[in-house]
Amino acid sequence: MNHPDTILILDFGSQYTQLIARRVREQKVYCEIHPFNQAVKAIENLKPKAIILSGSPFSVYQEGSPLPDLSIFEHNLPILGICYGMQVLAHLFGGKVDPAAKREFGKAIISIKNPDSGFLSGLPASFQVWMSHGDHLTAPPTGFTPIAQTTNAPFVIIEDPVRKWYGVQFHPEVVHTEFGADLIKNFLFNVAGCQPTWTPESFIQTKIAEIRKQVGQDQVILGLSGGVDSTVAAVLVHEAIGDQLNCIFVDHGLLRKNEAQEVEDTIRNKYHIKLKVIKAHDLFFNGLAGVTDPEKKRKIIGKLFVDVFDTEAKKVEGARWLGQGTLYPDVIESVSFKGPSVTIKSHHNVGGLPEKMNLKLLEPFRELFKDEVRVIGAQLGVPDYIVQRHPFPGPGLAIRIISDVTPEKVRLLQDVDHIFISELKRQGFYKDVWQAFAVLLPIQSVGVMGDERTYENTVVLRAVTSVDGMTADWAKLDYDFLGFVSNRIINEVKGVNRVAYDISSKPPATIEWE
Ligand code: XMP
């Protein structure tokens, strides 16, 4: 996809590189992340308007530290070096980088020396920033002057207004840096001269044209999962090619209560998209009968899914493409922390189906983060209850039943989960958590209901906050809210007499229980 104003972010292995991309895109400017050692190719392909050099766990003076090809500095492009990125500029262009005598990690207050710089436009005389590196500059690179400092570090922001090169010692992309978004905005618009043209409308229009050109008269198959990404992908691809899109929805019976029906209604009735729903409950329950091992459950579900999908997909004549809701974090090539070698993250595809069926991949969201897909979905009129839906694992409720899976257990868990989720929504907490769900334990315990002794099931409620699912914290939900939900569950779901709340973070726990 070609964008008039693209920012190239060169990744040197910082844990914050994706955040830089988020901050740039929030300004309606398109950007891509590429490993530092593929900079030459990236410049050739993207024709960027400016370059941002990311941070890194390395020190520039360390043997084998990641350094870009020098030719990238010969294109007269504006550059913003962030932390290690700034140290790269100093190291290569006549400055000096040393381990700081007094290390500044975490919060620091900076004072501005040159308020007239366009890079600092609209910022107060001093504000708080977030530092995360042991090194700092003891001499700026040639042609640069310092425009902000701290008490310990004289070169916290440096500029070369002639070349339009800038360096910041801290991380403007993290929320702990006050006015970080303003600094990025100033770089994009005041320094690099970008226009804020990358909007949801422009994305949709450009993608529709691109999909039409790519696909031509071919048929496209798209597997719906009930989640945000595949549903929004279906709607977008349908806008582009109408009835050449064939959606297949394998309902394995392990989804949340009502979810299968909601997806079917939206896709079929609201958008009139061709949809084949395969109700395969019995097949999956039979396959899972008696299985307790989590990995075995996943393998069985994965294999059955591929078998069913494959059989259905083969019935679509003229199919050349497999549409998928793959997101940007799945395809970014990341720089490894151990050394400047490049690893490629594996793509989420339907178990090798494209190769097996000789299909080409159509992935309209390869360039987007999940939040951006939500915005596109809202723009395309996809209902809020789908667009804002929490992530849900492919193997579904099977990995939230900590024992063998039966239809009765699934029904019980669906009812418990439904009460939890609908109360989160009704009381306004749903959007505050990344994911919330219930787990059915293989444990009975003693309780009392009326005058009767009970001996029934325990369910665990889990709600976590997270930005990407990689790390997570348990959500500090209100006690009264939890008490209310617990009462409803025990009163309304037969077979449950005890509710617990999971207060483990990830790591060391994981989000799911299996
Ligand atoms: P964990 O449990 O590893 O989960 O902390 C991280 C995120 O991934 C989701 N998850 C899955 N998603 N297939 C999926 O599509 C899976 O097998 C699977 N297992 C975990 C989980 O719900 C959380 O959002």
XYZ file of C-alpha atoms in Angstrom, residues 216-460:
245
model
C -9.683 -9.654 -9.905
C -12.428 -12.134 -10.714
C -11.241 -14.812 -8.258
C -13.248 -16.187 -5.364
C -12.063 -15.553 -1.805
C -12.636 -17.782 1.215
C -12.597 -16.303 4.681
C -12.864 -18.164 7.977
C -14.934 -16.355 10.589
C -14.077 -16.952 14.227
C -16.580 -14.705 15.951
C -13.836 -12.232 16.873
C -13.190 -8.650 15.871
C -10.461 -9.181 13.279
C -12.074 -11.794 11.056
C -15.507 -10.128 11.216
C -14.194 -6.691 10.257
C -12.001 -8.298 7.561
C -15.078 -9.988 6.102
C -17.012 -6.727 6.001
C -14.150 -4.841 4.358
C -13.425 -7.533 1.770
C -17.154 -7.716 1.029
C -17.250 -3.963 0.395
C -14.522 -4.560 -2.184
C -15.661 -7.691 -3.996
C -19.239 -8.451 -2.882
C -20.339 -11.993 -3.689
C -16.860 -13.152 -4.626
C -16.389 -13.443 -0.862
C -17.355 -16.762 0.708
C -17.336 -16.867 4.505
C -17.086 -20.111 6.379
C -17.913 -20.248 10.061
C -17.049 -23.483 11.865
C -19.158 -23.479 15.022
C -17.368 -25.940 17.305
C -19.817 -25.435 20.144
C -17.108 -23.971 22.386
C -17.940 -20.304 21.877
C -19.520 -17.962 24.403
C -23.267 -17.985 24.898
C -25.061 -16.414 21.881
C -21.810 -15.526 20.086
C -22.265 -17.855 17.132
C -25.748 -16.479 16.560
C -24.597 -12.863 16.837
C -21.903 -13.320 14.201
C -24.263 -15.167 11.900
C -26.937 -12.470 12.228
C -24.503 -9.633 11.581
C -22.780 -11.209 8.609
C -25.889 -12.606 6.973
C -28.641 -10.151 7.860
C -26.838 -6.843 8.235
C -24.247 -7.189 5.479
C -25.773 -9.917 3.275
C -22.442 -11.658 2.970
C -22.415 -15.229 1.593
C -21.977 -17.390 4.671
C -21.802 -21.104 5.302
C -22.214 -22.042 8.959
C -21.093 -25.534 9.853
C -22.499 -26.682 13.131
C -19.962 -29.250 14.203
C -20.709 -29.509 17.925
C -20.960 -33.308 17.981
C -17.768 -33.776 16.012
C -15.781 -31.628 18.457
C -17.396 -33.025 21.612
C -16.760 -36.580 20.400
C -13.166 -35.746 19.579
C -12.643 -34.202 23.005
C -14.412 -36.920 25.002
C -12.341 -37.954 28.015
C -9.378 -35.686 27.128
C -7.947 -33.666 30.030
C -4.475 -32.701 28.801
C -4.508 -29.025 27.662
C -2.088 -29.530 24.759
C -4.044 -32.538 23.509
C -7.245 -30.506 23.627
C -5.643 -27.775 21.513
C -4.262 -30.287 18.986
C -7.580 -32.099 18.614
C -9.520 -28.868 18.146
C -6.936 -27.484 15.700
C -6.952 -30.621 13.573
C -10.725 -31.003 13.485
C -11.056 -27.336 12.610
C -8.707 -27.645 9.659
C -10.434 -30.821 8.435
C -13.880 -29.253 8.519
C -12.713 -25.957 7.040
C -10.754 -27.682 4.290
C -13.709 -29.844 3.263
C -15.985 -26.805 3.031
C -13.441 -24.587 1.340
C -12.868 -27.177 -1.408
C -16.524 -26.852 -2.338
C -16.021 -23.213 -3.355
C -15.290 -23.208 -7.063
C -12.672 -20.795 -8.340
C -11.276 -20.054 -4.881
C -7.748 -18.642 -5.139
C -7.504 -16.606 -1.937
C -7.760 -17.150 1.781
C -8.767 -14.004 3.641
C -7.419 -13.599 7.162
C -7.509 -10.973 9.884
C -3.731 -11.125 10.537
C -2.534 -8.049 12.453
C 0.658 -5.997 12.291
C 2.214 -7.333 15.537
C 2.080 -10.839 13.973
C 4.128 -9.818 10.945
C 6.639 -7.292 12.246
C 10.111 -8.672 11.962
C 11.591 -8.125 15.374
C 15.219 -7.553 16.318
C 16.279 -10.117 18.874
C 17.588 -8.959 22.246
C 20.526 -11.348 22.339
C 22.214 -10.033 19.254
C 21.446 -8.178 16.092
C 20.055 -11.241 14.375
C 16.627 -11.034 12.873
C 13.845 -13.396 13.794
C 10.495 -13.517 12.074
C 7.445 -14.082 14.194
C 5.271 -16.915 12.995
C 2.064 -15.928 11.266
C -1.273 -17.000 12.618
C -2.858 -18.859 9.782
C -5.347 -21.658 9.703
C -2.981 -24.538 10.352
C -1.115 -24.462 7.069
C -4.312 -24.371 5.049
C -3.138 -21.896 2.410
C -0.227 -24.151 1.402
C -2.364 -27.267 1.562
C -5.027 -25.771 -0.653
C -2.676 -23.736 -2.772
C -4.369 -20.487 -1.790
C -2.837 -17.035 -1.744
C -3.235 -14.994 1.420
C -5.379 -11.878 1.511
C -4.580 -10.034 4.733
C -6.058 -6.537 4.667
C -5.020 -5.749 8.251
C -1.362 -6.797 8.025
C -0.449 -3.162 8.602
C -2.804 -2.496 11.517
C -2.835 -2.755 15.285
C -5.929 -4.188 16.951
C -7.204 -0.783 18.083
C -6.958 0.411 14.500
C -9.024 -2.555 13.289
C -11.640 -1.573 15.885
C -11.742 1.942 14.437
C -12.084 0.580 10.889
C -14.852 -1.769 12.075
C -16.754 1.092 13.687
C -16.351 3.128 10.495
C -17.829 0.232 8.498
C -20.795 0.096 10.885
C -19.908 -3.213 12.576
C -21.905 -3.270 15.839
C -20.155 -2.250 19.031
C -20.620 -5.641 20.686
C -18.382 -7.179 18.022
C -15.940 -4.296 17.515
C -15.238 -3.957 21.243
C -15.215 -7.708 21.895
C -12.439 -9.056 24.133
C -9.928 -11.468 22.560
C -11.085 -15.079 22.683
C -8.861 -18.138 22.214
C -9.338 -20.366 19.159
C -9.903 -23.522 21.285
C -12.627 -21.593 23.118
C -14.177 -22.740 26.359
C -12.422 -26.121 26.113
C -9.295 -24.558 27.672
C -11.364 -22.929 30.421
C -12.743 -26.262 31.610
C -9.992 -27.787 33.725
C -11.088 -31.374 33.122
C -12.645 -33.338 30.285
C -15.056 -31.338 28.120
C -18.749 -32.235 27.994
C -21.740 -30.334 26.558
C -23.149 -29.936 30.094
C -19.954 -28.347 31.412
C -19.821 -26.014 28.402
C -23.423 -24.952 29.003
C -22.730 -24.306 32.691
C -19.625 -22.265 31.891
C -21.446 -20.314 29.178
C -24.111 -19.326 31.707
C -21.556 -18.253 34.321
C -19.491 -16.352 31.743
C -22.606 -14.673 30.375
C -23.549 -13.273 33.783
C -20.005 -11.978 34.362
C -19.655 -10.387 30.921
C -23.131 -8.883 30.786
C -22.670 -7.319 34.236
C -19.274 -5.923 33.193
C -21.015 -4.332 30.223
C -24.097 -3.159 32.134
C -22.042 -1.581 34.909
C -19.571 0.051 32.514
C -16.393 -1.956 33.279
C -16.135 -4.027 30.086
C -13.899 -1.592 28.182
C -11.583 -1.155 31.198
C -10.368 -4.732 31.005
C -8.423 -6.460 28.247
C -10.153 -9.772 28.749
C -12.599 -11.285 31.252
C -13.935 -14.799 31.514
C -14.817 -17.686 33.819
C -13.015 -20.981 34.425
C -14.650 -24.196 35.612
C -12.530 -26.096 38.139
C -12.671 -29.867 38.606
C -13.417 -29.321 42.286
C -16.591 -29.690 44.275
C -16.969 -28.214 47.705
C -19.515 -28.126 50.478
C -22.045 -25.328 50.710
C -25.462 -24.644 52.140
C -28.540 -23.452 50.304
C -31.668 -22.932 52.363
C -31.596 -25.830 54.824
C -29.791 -28.114 52.437
C -26.184 -29.145 52.289
C -24.755 -28.813 48.750
C -21.682 -30.357 47.204
C -21.145 -28.523 43.929
C -18.754 -26.852 41.463
C -16.313 -23.991 41.895
C -15.871 -21.386 39.183
C -13.095 -18.825 38.976
